[in-house]
CSV table of C-alpha atoms and ligand atoms in Angstrom, one decimal:
chain,number,residue,atom,x,y,z
A,339,MET,CA,-1.2,14.2,12.5
A,340,LYS,CA,1.0,11.9,11.0
A,341,THR,CA,4.3,11.5,10.1
A,342,ALA,CA,6.2,9.0,7.8
A,343,LYS,CA,10.7,8.7,10.0
A,344,ILE,CA,13.3,8.1,8.1
A,345,PRO,CA,15.1,6.8,11.8
A,346,ALA,CA,19.0,6.6,9.5
A,347,THR,CA,18.6,10.2,7.9
A,348,ASN,CA,16.9,10.8,11.4
A,349,GLN,CA,14.0,12.7,9.1
A,350,GLU,CA,10.1,13.6,9.5
A,351,PHE,CA,7.9,14.2,6.7
A,352,PRO,CA,4.0,14.6,7.6
A,353,ILE,CA,1.9,12.3,5.7
A,354,GLY,CA,0.5,14.6,3.3
A,355,LYS,CA,-1.7,11.9,0.7
A,356,ILE,CA,-1.8,8.2,0.3
A,357,VAL,CA,-2.0,6.9,-3.9
A,358,CYS,CA,-1.8,3.0,-4.2
A,359,LEU,CA,-2.4,1.1,-6.7
A,360,ALA,CA,-4.3,-1.5,-7.7
A,361,ARG,CA,-4.0,-4.2,-10.4
A,362,ASN,CA,0.4,-4.0,-10.1
A,363,TYR,CA,0.9,-7.3,-9.6
A,364,ALA,CA,-0.3,-9.8,-12.7
A,365,GLU,CA,-1.5,-12.9,-10.4
A,366,HIS,CA,-3.0,-10.5,-7.3
A,367,ALA,CA,-5.7,-9.2,-10.6
A,368,ARG,CA,-6.3,-12.9,-11.8
A,369,GLU,CA,-7.0,-14.5,-8.0
A,370,LEU,CA,-9.9,-11.2,-7.3
A,371,GLY,CA,-11.5,-12.2,-11.5
A,372,ASN,CA,-9.7,-8.5,-12.6
A,373,GLU,CA,-8.4,-7.5,-15.9
A,374,THR,CA,-4.9,-6.5,-15.9
A,375,PRO,CA,-4.5,-2.5,-16.5
A,376,ALA,CA,-2.6,-1.5,-19.3
A,377,SER,CA,-1.9,2.2,-17.0
A,378,PRO,CA,-2.1,2.3,-13.5
A,379,VAL,CA,-5.6,1.8,-11.6
A,380,LEU,CA,-4.8,4.9,-9.0
A,381,PHE,CA,-7.2,4.8,-5.0
A,382,MET,CA,-6.3,7.5,-2.2
A,383,LYS,CA,-6.7,7.1,1.9
A,384,PRO,CA,-6.2,9.6,3.5
A,385,ALA,CA,-3.0,10.2,5.6
A,386,SER,CA,-5.4,9.8,9.1
A,387,ALA,CA,-6.2,6.1,7.7
A,388,VAL,CA,-2.3,5.8,9.0
A,389,ILE,CA,-1.2,3.7,12.1
A,390,SER,CA,2.4,2.5,13.6
A,391,ASP,CA,4.0,-1.2,13.9
A,392,GLY,CA,2.5,-3.0,16.4
A,393,GLU,CA,-0.7,-0.2,17.2
A,394,ALA,CA,-4.4,-2.4,16.1
A,395,VAL,CA,-6.4,-2.7,12.6
A,396,ARG,CA,-10.4,-1.8,13.8
A,397,ILE,CA,-12.7,-3.5,11.7
A,398,PRO,CA,-15.0,-1.3,11.1
A,399,ALA,CA,-19.0,-2.4,12.0
A,400,TYR,CA,-19.9,-2.0,8.8
A,401,SER,CA,-17.7,-4.9,6.9
A,402,ARG,CA,-17.3,-9.0,7.3
A,403,GLU,CA,-14.2,-9.6,5.7
A,404,CYS,CA,-11.5,-7.3,5.5
A,405,HIS,CA,-8.3,-8.5,3.9
A,406,TYR,CA,-4.7,-7.6,4.2
A,407,GLU,CA,-2.0,-6.6,1.1
A,408,VAL,CA,1.6,-6.5,1.8
A,409,GLU,CA,2.4,-3.7,-0.2
A,410,LEU,CA,5.8,-2.2,-0.5
A,411,ALA,CA,5.8,1.5,0.3
A,412,VAL,CA,7.1,5.0,-1.8
A,413,LEU,CA,8.0,8.1,-0.1
A,414,ILE,CA,8.6,11.3,-1.6
A,415,GLY,CA,11.1,13.2,-0.8
A,416,LYS,CA,10.8,16.2,-3.6
A,417,THR,CA,8.1,17.8,-4.9
A,418,ALA,CA,7.3,16.0,-8.3
A,419,CYS,CA,5.2,17.1,-10.8
A,420,LYS,CA,5.1,16.0,-14.4
A,421,VAL,CA,8.6,14.2,-14.4
A,422,SER,CA,9.9,11.8,-16.5
A,423,ILE,CA,10.1,7.9,-16.2
A,424,ASP,CA,14.3,9.0,-16.0
A,425,GLN,CA,13.8,12.0,-13.6
A,426,ALA,CA,11.5,10.2,-10.9
A,427,MET,CA,13.4,8.2,-9.1
A,428,ALA,CA,14.9,11.5,-7.6
A,429,HIS,CA,12.4,12.5,-5.4
A,430,VAL,CA,12.1,9.1,-3.9
A,431,ALA,CA,13.1,9.9,0.2
A,432,GLY,CA,12.2,6.5,1.2
A,433,TYR,CA,11.0,2.4,1.6
A,434,GLY,CA,9.0,1.5,4.2
A,435,VAL,CA,6.2,-1.6,4.8
A,436,ALA,CA,2.2,-0.9,4.4
A,437,ILE,CA,-0.5,-2.9,4.5
A,438,ASP,CA,-3.5,-1.9,2.6
A,439,MET,CA,-6.3,-3.1,4.8
A,440,THR,CA,-9.5,-3.8,2.3
A,441,LEU,CA,-12.8,-4.4,3.3
A,442,ARG,CA,-13.6,-6.5,0.3
A,443,ASP,CA,-17.5,-6.7,0.9
A,444,VAL,CA,-17.5,-3.1,1.1
A,445,GLN,CA,-15.7,-3.0,-2.1
A,446,ASN,CA,-17.5,-5.2,-3.9
A,447,GLN,CA,-20.8,-4.1,-3.5
A,448,LEU,CA,-19.8,-0.3,-4.2
A,449,LYS,CA,-17.4,-1.3,-7.4
A,450,SER,CA,-20.9,-3.5,-8.8
A,451,LYS,CA,-22.8,-0.5,-8.6
A,452,GLY,CA,-20.4,1.8,-9.8
A,453,LEU,CA,-19.3,3.2,-7.2
A,454,PRO,CA,-16.4,5.1,-5.2
A,455,TRP,CA,-14.2,2.4,-2.8
A,456,GLU,CA,-13.1,5.1,-0.3
A,457,ILE,CA,-14.9,3.7,2.4
A,458,ALA,CA,-13.4,0.3,1.3
A,459,LYS,CA,-10.3,1.8,1.8
A,460,GLY,CA,-9.6,4.7,3.6
A,461,PHE,CA,-11.0,3.5,7.1
A,462,ASP,CA,-9.5,4.9,10.2
A,463,THR,CA,-6.6,1.8,10.5
A,464,SER,CA,-6.6,1.3,7.0
A,465,CYS,CA,-3.1,2.1,6.8
A,466,PRO,CA,-0.7,0.2,8.7
A,467,LEU,CA,2.8,2.0,8.0
A,468,SER,CA,6.7,1.2,9.2
A,469,PRO,CA,10.0,3.4,9.3
A,470,PHE,CA,11.4,3.6,6.3
A,471,VAL,CA,14.6,3.1,5.0
A,472,PRO,CA,16.6,5.9,3.1
A,473,ALA,CA,15.6,5.0,-0.7
A,474,ALA,CA,20.5,4.8,-1.3
A,475,SER,CA,20.2,1.6,1.1
A,476,VAL,CA,17.6,-0.1,-1.0
A,477,ALA,CA,19.7,-0.8,-4.3
A,478,ASP,CA,17.0,-2.0,-6.2
A,479,PRO,CA,13.4,-1.8,-4.9
A,480,HIS,CA,12.5,-4.8,-7.8
A,481,GLY,CA,14.3,-7.1,-6.4
A,482,LEU,CA,12.8,-7.5,-3.4
A,483,ARG,CA,10.9,-10.3,-0.9
A,484,LEU,CA,7.6,-8.9,0.4
A,485,CYS,CA,5.4,-11.4,2.5
A,486,LEU,CA,3.0,-11.8,4.9
A,487,GLY,CA,1.6,-14.1,7.9
A,488,VAL,CA,-1.3,-13.9,10.7
A,489,ASN,CA,-0.9,-16.4,12.9
A,490,GLY,CA,3.0,-17.8,12.6
A,491,GLU,CA,1.1,-18.9,9.1
A,492,ALA,CA,2.8,-17.7,5.3
A,493,ARG,CA,-0.3,-16.1,3.3
A,494,GLN,CA,1.5,-13.9,0.9
A,495,ASP,CA,4.8,-14.0,-0.2
A,496,GLY,CA,5.7,-13.0,-3.4
A,497,THR,CA,8.2,-10.4,-5.2
A,498,SER,CA,8.2,-6.7,-6.3
A,499,ALA,CA,10.3,-8.3,-9.6
A,500,ASP,CA,6.7,-8.7,-11.1
A,501,MET,CA,5.3,-5.9,-10.2
A,502,ILE,CA,3.9,-5.1,-13.0
A,503,HIS,CA,4.2,-1.1,-13.5
A,504,ARG,CA,7.6,-0.6,-11.3
A,505,VAL,CA,8.8,2.3,-9.2
A,506,PRO,CA,9.5,4.7,-12.1
A,507,GLN,CA,7.0,4.4,-14.5
A,508,ILE,CA,4.2,4.7,-11.8
A,509,VAL,CA,6.0,7.4,-9.8
A,510,SER,CA,6.0,9.9,-13.7
A,511,TYR,CA,2.2,8.2,-13.9
A,512,ILE,CA,1.1,9.6,-10.6
A,513,SER,CA,3.1,13.1,-11.1
A,514,GLY,CA,1.4,13.6,-14.3
A,515,ILE,CA,-1.9,13.4,-12.1
A,516,PHE,CA,-1.2,14.9,-9.3
A,517,THR,CA,1.3,16.1,-7.3
A,518,LEU,CA,3.5,14.5,-5.9
A,519,GLU,CA,5.0,16.5,-2.8
A,520,PRO,CA,6.9,15.7,0.3
A,521,GLY,CA,5.9,13.9,2.4
A,522,ASP,CA,3.4,11.9,0.2
A,523,VAL,CA,3.0,8.4,0.2
A,524,ILE,CA,3.2,5.7,-2.8
A,525,LEU,CA,1.6,1.8,-1.7
A,526,THR,CA,2.4,0.1,-5.2
A,527,GLY,CA,0.1,-2.8,-5.2
A,528,THR,CA,0.2,-6.3,-3.4
A,529,PRO,CA,1.5,-9.9,-5.2
A,530,ALA,CA,-1.4,-13.1,-4.4
A,531,GLY,CA,-2.8,-14.4,-1.5
A,532,VAL,CA,-4.2,-11.8,0.4
A,533,GLY,CA,-7.4,-13.0,2.2
A,534,GLN,CA,-9.1,-12.2,5.9
A,535,VAL,CA,-8.3,-11.7,8.9
A,536,GLN,CA,-10.8,-11.5,12.4
A,537,ALA,CA,-10.6,-9.7,15.0
A,538,GLY,CA,-8.1,-11.5,17.0
A,539,ASP,CA,-5.9,-12.2,14.3
A,540,VAL,CA,-1.9,-10.8,14.6
A,541,MET,CA,-0.7,-10.4,11.2
A,542,GLU,CA,3.1,-10.1,11.0
A,543,ALA,CA,4.7,-8.4,6.9
A,544,GLY,CA,7.9,-8.3,6.4
A,545,ILE,CA,10.3,-6.6,3.4
A,546,SER,CA,13.9,-7.7,2.8
A,547,GLY,CA,16.1,-5.2,3.1
A,548,VAL,CA,13.2,-2.9,4.2
A,549,GLY,CA,11.4,-3.5,7.6
A,550,THR,CA,8.9,-5.4,9.2
A,551,LEU,CA,5.0,-5.4,10.6
A,552,LYS,CA,3.4,-6.6,13.2
A,553,ILE,CA,-0.1,-5.4,14.1
A,554,PRO,CA,-3.1,-6.9,15.9
A,555,VAL,CA,-6.8,-6.5,13.8
A,556,SER,CA,-9.0,-5.4,16.6
A,557,GLN,CA,-13.1,-5.4,16.0
A,558,GLY,CA,-14.2,-1.4,15.4
B,1692,LIG,MG1,-4.1,-2.9,-2.6
């Protein structure tokens, strides 16, 4: 079983569903040639996709183009069903660093056929996830710097201030569709600068005041 840990409070939650936002940063939506959505665009990864700091992403044999996307992860600590924007933050237990690993070639093929993306987004090892910091220790989740480098070279450097849909809106919106339960995780989208990694590369990701991840890449 995969778990989400908050070391500062000794809390540990079995991870439930991982609900992810696509196109939540305008510049990233533009770099992939997508429109900026009026409502959050959601997809999910299974809990089995999670790996911890230091574990390797394994690129499946059915892809030739695996991309990184650094994202602020939100850990749910209290059941949220149809909560208002004002109530939303009371359900957040902590924040972490995630990398939404994406098989871009597979995703593009599926999108062009109108088919679901799961095999491009939810494969084993597709969700590197750091330990979480308590929500109370993050004064503003929209004032955080998100960075990702590959082999020591900077690739993504953005700020959560550029999110289109912000954390309270996201939690409220998702809770109106899927009841959020303790241990569920939300990935809030990625800033611009996504790109490809290959076997042998090492990714280092970080979010200011939240955490870091160092993740090697290998072949399936
Ligand atoms: Mg993403």
